Coordinates of C-alpha atoms in Angstrom, one line a residue:
X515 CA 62.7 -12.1 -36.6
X516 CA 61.0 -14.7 -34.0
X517 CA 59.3 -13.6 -31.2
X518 CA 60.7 -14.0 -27.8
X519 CA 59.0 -15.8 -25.3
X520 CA 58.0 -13.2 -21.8
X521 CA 57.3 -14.2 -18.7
X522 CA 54.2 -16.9 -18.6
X523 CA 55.0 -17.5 -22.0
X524 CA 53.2 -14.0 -23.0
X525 CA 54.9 -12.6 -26.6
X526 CA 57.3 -10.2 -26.8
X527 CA 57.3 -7.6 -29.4
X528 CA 60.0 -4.3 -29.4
X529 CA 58.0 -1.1 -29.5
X530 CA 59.6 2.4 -30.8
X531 CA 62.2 2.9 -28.3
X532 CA 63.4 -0.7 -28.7
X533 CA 62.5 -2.0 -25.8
X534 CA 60.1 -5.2 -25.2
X535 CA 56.6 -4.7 -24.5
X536 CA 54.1 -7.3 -23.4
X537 CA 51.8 -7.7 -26.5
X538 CA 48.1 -8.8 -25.6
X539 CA 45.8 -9.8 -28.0
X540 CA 42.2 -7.5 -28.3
X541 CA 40.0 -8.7 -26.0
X542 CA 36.1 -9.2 -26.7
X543 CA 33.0 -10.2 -23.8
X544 CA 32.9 -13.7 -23.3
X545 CA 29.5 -15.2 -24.0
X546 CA 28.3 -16.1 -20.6
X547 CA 28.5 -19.8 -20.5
X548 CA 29.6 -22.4 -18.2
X549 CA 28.2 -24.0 -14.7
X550 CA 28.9 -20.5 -12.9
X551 CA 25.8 -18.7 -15.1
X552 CA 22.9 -19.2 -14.4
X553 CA 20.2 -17.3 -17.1
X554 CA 17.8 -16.4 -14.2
X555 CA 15.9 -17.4 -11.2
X556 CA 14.9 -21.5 -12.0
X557 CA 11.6 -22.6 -13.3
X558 CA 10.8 -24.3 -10.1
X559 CA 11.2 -20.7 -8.4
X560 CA 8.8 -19.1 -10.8
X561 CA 6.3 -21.6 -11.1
X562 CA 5.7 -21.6 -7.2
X563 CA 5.7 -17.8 -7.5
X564 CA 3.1 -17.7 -10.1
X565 CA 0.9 -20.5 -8.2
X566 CA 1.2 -18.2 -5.3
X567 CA -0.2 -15.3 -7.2
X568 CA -3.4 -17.5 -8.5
X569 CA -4.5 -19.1 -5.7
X570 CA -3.9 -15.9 -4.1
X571 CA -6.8 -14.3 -6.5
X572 CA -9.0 -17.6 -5.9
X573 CA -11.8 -16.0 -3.5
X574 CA -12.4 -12.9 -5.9
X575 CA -12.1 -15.3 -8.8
X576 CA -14.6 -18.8 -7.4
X577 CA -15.3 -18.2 -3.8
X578 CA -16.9 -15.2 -3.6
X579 CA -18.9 -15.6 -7.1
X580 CA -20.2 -18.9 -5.6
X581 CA -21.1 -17.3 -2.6
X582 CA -23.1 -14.5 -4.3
X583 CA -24.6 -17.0 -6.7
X584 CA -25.8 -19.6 -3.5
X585 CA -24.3 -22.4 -4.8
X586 CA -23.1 -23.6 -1.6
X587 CA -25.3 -21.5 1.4
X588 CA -23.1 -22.9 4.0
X589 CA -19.7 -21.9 2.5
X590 CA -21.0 -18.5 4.2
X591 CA -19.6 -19.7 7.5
X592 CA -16.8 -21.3 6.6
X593 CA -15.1 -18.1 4.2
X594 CA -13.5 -16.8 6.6
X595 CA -11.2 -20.2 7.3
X596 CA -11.4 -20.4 3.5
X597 CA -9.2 -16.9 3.5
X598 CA -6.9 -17.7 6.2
X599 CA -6.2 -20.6 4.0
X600 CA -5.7 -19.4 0.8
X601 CA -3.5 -16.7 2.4
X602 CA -1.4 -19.2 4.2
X603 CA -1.0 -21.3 1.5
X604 CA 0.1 -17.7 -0.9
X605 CA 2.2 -17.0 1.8
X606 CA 4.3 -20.1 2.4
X607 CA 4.4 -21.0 -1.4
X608 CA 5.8 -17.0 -2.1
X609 CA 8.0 -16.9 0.4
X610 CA 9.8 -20.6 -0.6
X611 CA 9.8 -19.3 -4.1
X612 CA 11.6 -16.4 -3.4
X613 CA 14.1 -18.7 -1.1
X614 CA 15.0 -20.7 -3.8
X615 CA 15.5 -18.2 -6.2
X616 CA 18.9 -18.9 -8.4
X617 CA 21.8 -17.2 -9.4
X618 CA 21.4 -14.6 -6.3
X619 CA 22.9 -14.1 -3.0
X620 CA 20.9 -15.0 0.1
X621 CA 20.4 -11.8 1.5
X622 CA 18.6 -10.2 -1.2
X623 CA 16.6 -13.4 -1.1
X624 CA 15.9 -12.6 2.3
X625 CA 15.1 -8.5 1.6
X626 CA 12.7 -10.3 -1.1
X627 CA 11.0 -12.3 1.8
X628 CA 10.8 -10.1 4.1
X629 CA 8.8 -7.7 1.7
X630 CA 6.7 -10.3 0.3
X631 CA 5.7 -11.3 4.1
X632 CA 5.0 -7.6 4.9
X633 CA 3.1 -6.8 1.9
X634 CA 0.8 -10.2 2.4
X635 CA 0.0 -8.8 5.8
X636 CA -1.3 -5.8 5.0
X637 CA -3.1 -7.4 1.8
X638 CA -5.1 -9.6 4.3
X639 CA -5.6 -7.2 7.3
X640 CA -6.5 -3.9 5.2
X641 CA -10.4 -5.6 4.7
X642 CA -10.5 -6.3 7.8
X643 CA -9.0 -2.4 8.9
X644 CA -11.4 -0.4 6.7
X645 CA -14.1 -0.8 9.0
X646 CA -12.5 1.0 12.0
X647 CA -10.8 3.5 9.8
X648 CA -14.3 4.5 8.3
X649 CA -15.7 3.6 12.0
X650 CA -13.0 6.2 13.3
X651 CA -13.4 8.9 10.8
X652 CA -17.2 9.4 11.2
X653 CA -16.6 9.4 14.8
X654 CA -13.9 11.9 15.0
X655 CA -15.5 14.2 12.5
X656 CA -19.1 13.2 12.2
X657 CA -18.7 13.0 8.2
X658 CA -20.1 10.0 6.5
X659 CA -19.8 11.4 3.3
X660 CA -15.7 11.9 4.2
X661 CA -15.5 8.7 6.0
X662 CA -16.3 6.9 2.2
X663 CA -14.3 9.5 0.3
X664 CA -11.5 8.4 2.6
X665 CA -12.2 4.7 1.7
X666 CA -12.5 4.9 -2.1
X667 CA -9.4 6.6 -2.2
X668 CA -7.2 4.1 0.1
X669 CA -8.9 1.2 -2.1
X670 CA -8.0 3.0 -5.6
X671 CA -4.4 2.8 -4.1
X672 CA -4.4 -0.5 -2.2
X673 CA -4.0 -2.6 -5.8
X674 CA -1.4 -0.6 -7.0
X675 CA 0.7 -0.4 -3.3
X676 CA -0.2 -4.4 -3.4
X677 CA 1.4 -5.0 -6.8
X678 CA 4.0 -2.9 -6.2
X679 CA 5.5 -4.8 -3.2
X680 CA 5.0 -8.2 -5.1
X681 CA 7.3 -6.7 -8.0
X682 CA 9.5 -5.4 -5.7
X683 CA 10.1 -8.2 -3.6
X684 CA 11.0 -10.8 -6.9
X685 CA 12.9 -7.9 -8.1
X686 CA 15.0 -8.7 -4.5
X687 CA 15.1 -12.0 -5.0
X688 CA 16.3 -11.8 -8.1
X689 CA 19.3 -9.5 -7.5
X690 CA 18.1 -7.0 -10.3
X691 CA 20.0 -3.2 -11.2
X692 CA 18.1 -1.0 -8.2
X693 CA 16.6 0.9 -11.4
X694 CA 14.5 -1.7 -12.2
X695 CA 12.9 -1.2 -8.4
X696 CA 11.7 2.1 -9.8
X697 CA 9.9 0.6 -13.1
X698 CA 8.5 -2.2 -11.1
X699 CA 6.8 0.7 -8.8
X700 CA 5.3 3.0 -10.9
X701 CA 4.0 0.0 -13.4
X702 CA 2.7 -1.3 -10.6
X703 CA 0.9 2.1 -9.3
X704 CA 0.1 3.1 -13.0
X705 CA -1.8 -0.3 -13.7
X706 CA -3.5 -0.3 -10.0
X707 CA -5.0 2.9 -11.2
X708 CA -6.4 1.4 -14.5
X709 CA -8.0 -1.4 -12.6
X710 CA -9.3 0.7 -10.2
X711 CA -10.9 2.7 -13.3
X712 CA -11.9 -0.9 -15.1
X713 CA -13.9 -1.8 -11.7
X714 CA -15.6 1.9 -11.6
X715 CA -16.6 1.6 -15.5
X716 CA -18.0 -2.0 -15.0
X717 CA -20.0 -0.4 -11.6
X718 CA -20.9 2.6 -13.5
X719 CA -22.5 0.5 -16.7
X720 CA -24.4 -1.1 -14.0
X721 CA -22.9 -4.7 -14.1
X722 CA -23.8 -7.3 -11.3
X723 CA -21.4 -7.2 -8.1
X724 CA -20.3 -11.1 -9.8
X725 CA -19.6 -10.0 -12.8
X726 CA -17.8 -6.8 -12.0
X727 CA -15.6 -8.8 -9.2
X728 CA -14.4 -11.4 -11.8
X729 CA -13.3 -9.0 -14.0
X730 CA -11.6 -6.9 -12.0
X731 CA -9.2 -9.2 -10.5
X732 CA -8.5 -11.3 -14.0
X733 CA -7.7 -7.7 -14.9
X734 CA -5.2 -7.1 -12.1
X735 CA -4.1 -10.8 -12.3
X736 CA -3.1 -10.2 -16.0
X737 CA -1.3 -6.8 -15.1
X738 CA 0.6 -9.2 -12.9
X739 CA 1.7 -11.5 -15.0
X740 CA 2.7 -9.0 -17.7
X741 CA 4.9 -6.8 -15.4
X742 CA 6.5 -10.0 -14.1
X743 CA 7.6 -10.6 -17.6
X744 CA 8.4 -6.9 -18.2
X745 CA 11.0 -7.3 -15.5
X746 CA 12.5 -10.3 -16.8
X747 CA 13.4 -8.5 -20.2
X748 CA 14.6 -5.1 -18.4
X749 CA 16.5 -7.5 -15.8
X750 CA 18.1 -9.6 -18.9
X751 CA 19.1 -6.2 -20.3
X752 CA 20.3 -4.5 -17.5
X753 CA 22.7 -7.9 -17.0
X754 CA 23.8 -8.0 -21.0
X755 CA 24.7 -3.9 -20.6
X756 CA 26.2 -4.7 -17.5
X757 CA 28.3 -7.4 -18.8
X758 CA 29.7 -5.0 -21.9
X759 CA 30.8 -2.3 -19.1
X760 CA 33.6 -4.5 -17.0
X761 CA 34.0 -6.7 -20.2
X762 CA 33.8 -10.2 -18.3
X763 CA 32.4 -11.8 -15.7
X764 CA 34.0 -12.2 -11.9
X765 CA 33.9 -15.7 -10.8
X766 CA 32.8 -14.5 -7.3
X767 CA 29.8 -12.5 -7.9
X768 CA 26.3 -13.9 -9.3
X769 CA 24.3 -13.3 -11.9
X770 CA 20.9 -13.8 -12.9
X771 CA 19.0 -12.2 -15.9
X772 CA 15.9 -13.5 -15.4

């Protein structure tokens, strides 16, 4: 018996009740190819992002040390232009990373930016803050002993709140499942309190101020790094599962895995 030929040309074959019934073959997940996918965020993107990140960490990691050391006595005056600078230049080459991020519709991009630019603010003002916190504290109360209690405990949590906001906003720009907003925070809170612990040890073994400074922020630096790249897999497998739910891919909505 030949088959007869259904509207579009679809196959026709009679079911039970002998009537014709549009046959479809099984349908499977395409493999996400083509110029519409994009498999995450663009090199150019990430390498700004992680040139923003270490210059970012470059007074901790040379100007400070060389300052300690008196290498250069008269970079004393100039460190404070030094830090406008370095956070200027972390700011502007974040912020266009996070513009140019791929595969991802503008106004996450902007959510990402705007974060990025909030948390940079606070990064550079809270050293200059701490003072008139403590200043107010032991003025209010009269308790020095509060005053640094108060201090210790806003720096243990200023890494982690720091990292946090830096995951979070690439996590915007990248369009990532909402539940990979929740990992990037509590990775980020989790490792702030290791470093916080790594930079007590090193002051508790009685390392020099250089020594323990250096270490302390390649530590955070590589903490980073790693839960940059933690995202990127739980983003590429939040994508793939999402892909196996609606079984293909609308042409109208973006995608990014990485």
């Amino acid at each position: 018996m030949s088959q007869q030929a259904g509207p579009g040309g679809a196959p026709y074959s009679p079911n039970w009740s002998g009537e014709s019934s549009a046959w479809a073959p099984p349908t499977s997940v395409p493999t996400p190819v083509g110029p519409g996918w994009r498999a995450g965020p663009g090199w150019t993107a990430r390498i700004l992002f992680w040139s923003a990140l270490a210059i970012g960490s470059l007074p901790e990691l040379v100007i400070m040390p060389m300052l300690i050391d008196g290498v250069s006595p008269e970079l004393f005056t100039l460190y404070p232009v030094m830090r406008v600078v370095v956070a200027f230049l972390e700011l502007i080459l974040g912020i266009v990373a996070l513009l140019i991020v791929k595969a991802s519709p503008m106004p996450m991009r902007l959510f990402g930016m705007g974060l990025f630019l909030c948390i940079s603010i606070y990064a550079f003002a809270l050293p200059h803050l701490m003072p008139v916190i403590v200043n107010r504290v032991i003025g209010s109360v009269g308790s020095y002993d509060l005053a640094i209690t108060i201090q210790s405990i806003i720096w243990t949590f200023h890494g982690g709140l720091v990292l946090a906001g830096v995951l979070i906003a690439w996590n915007l720009a990248c369009n990532r499942a909402g539940w990979t907003h929740l990992v990037a925070a509590g990775y980020a809170m989790l490792t702030g309190l290791v470093v916080a612990f790594v930079e007590w040890a090193m002051n508790s073994l009685g390392s020099s101020f250089t020594t323990s400074l250096v270490l302390t922020q390649l530590v955070l630096l590589t903490v980073t790094f790693g839960g940059l790249g933690l995202l990127h897999l739980l983003g590429r497998l939040s994508s793939v599962g999402h892909q196996r739910r609606r079984g293909r891919r609308p042409s109208n909505e973006p995608w990014t895995t990485g």
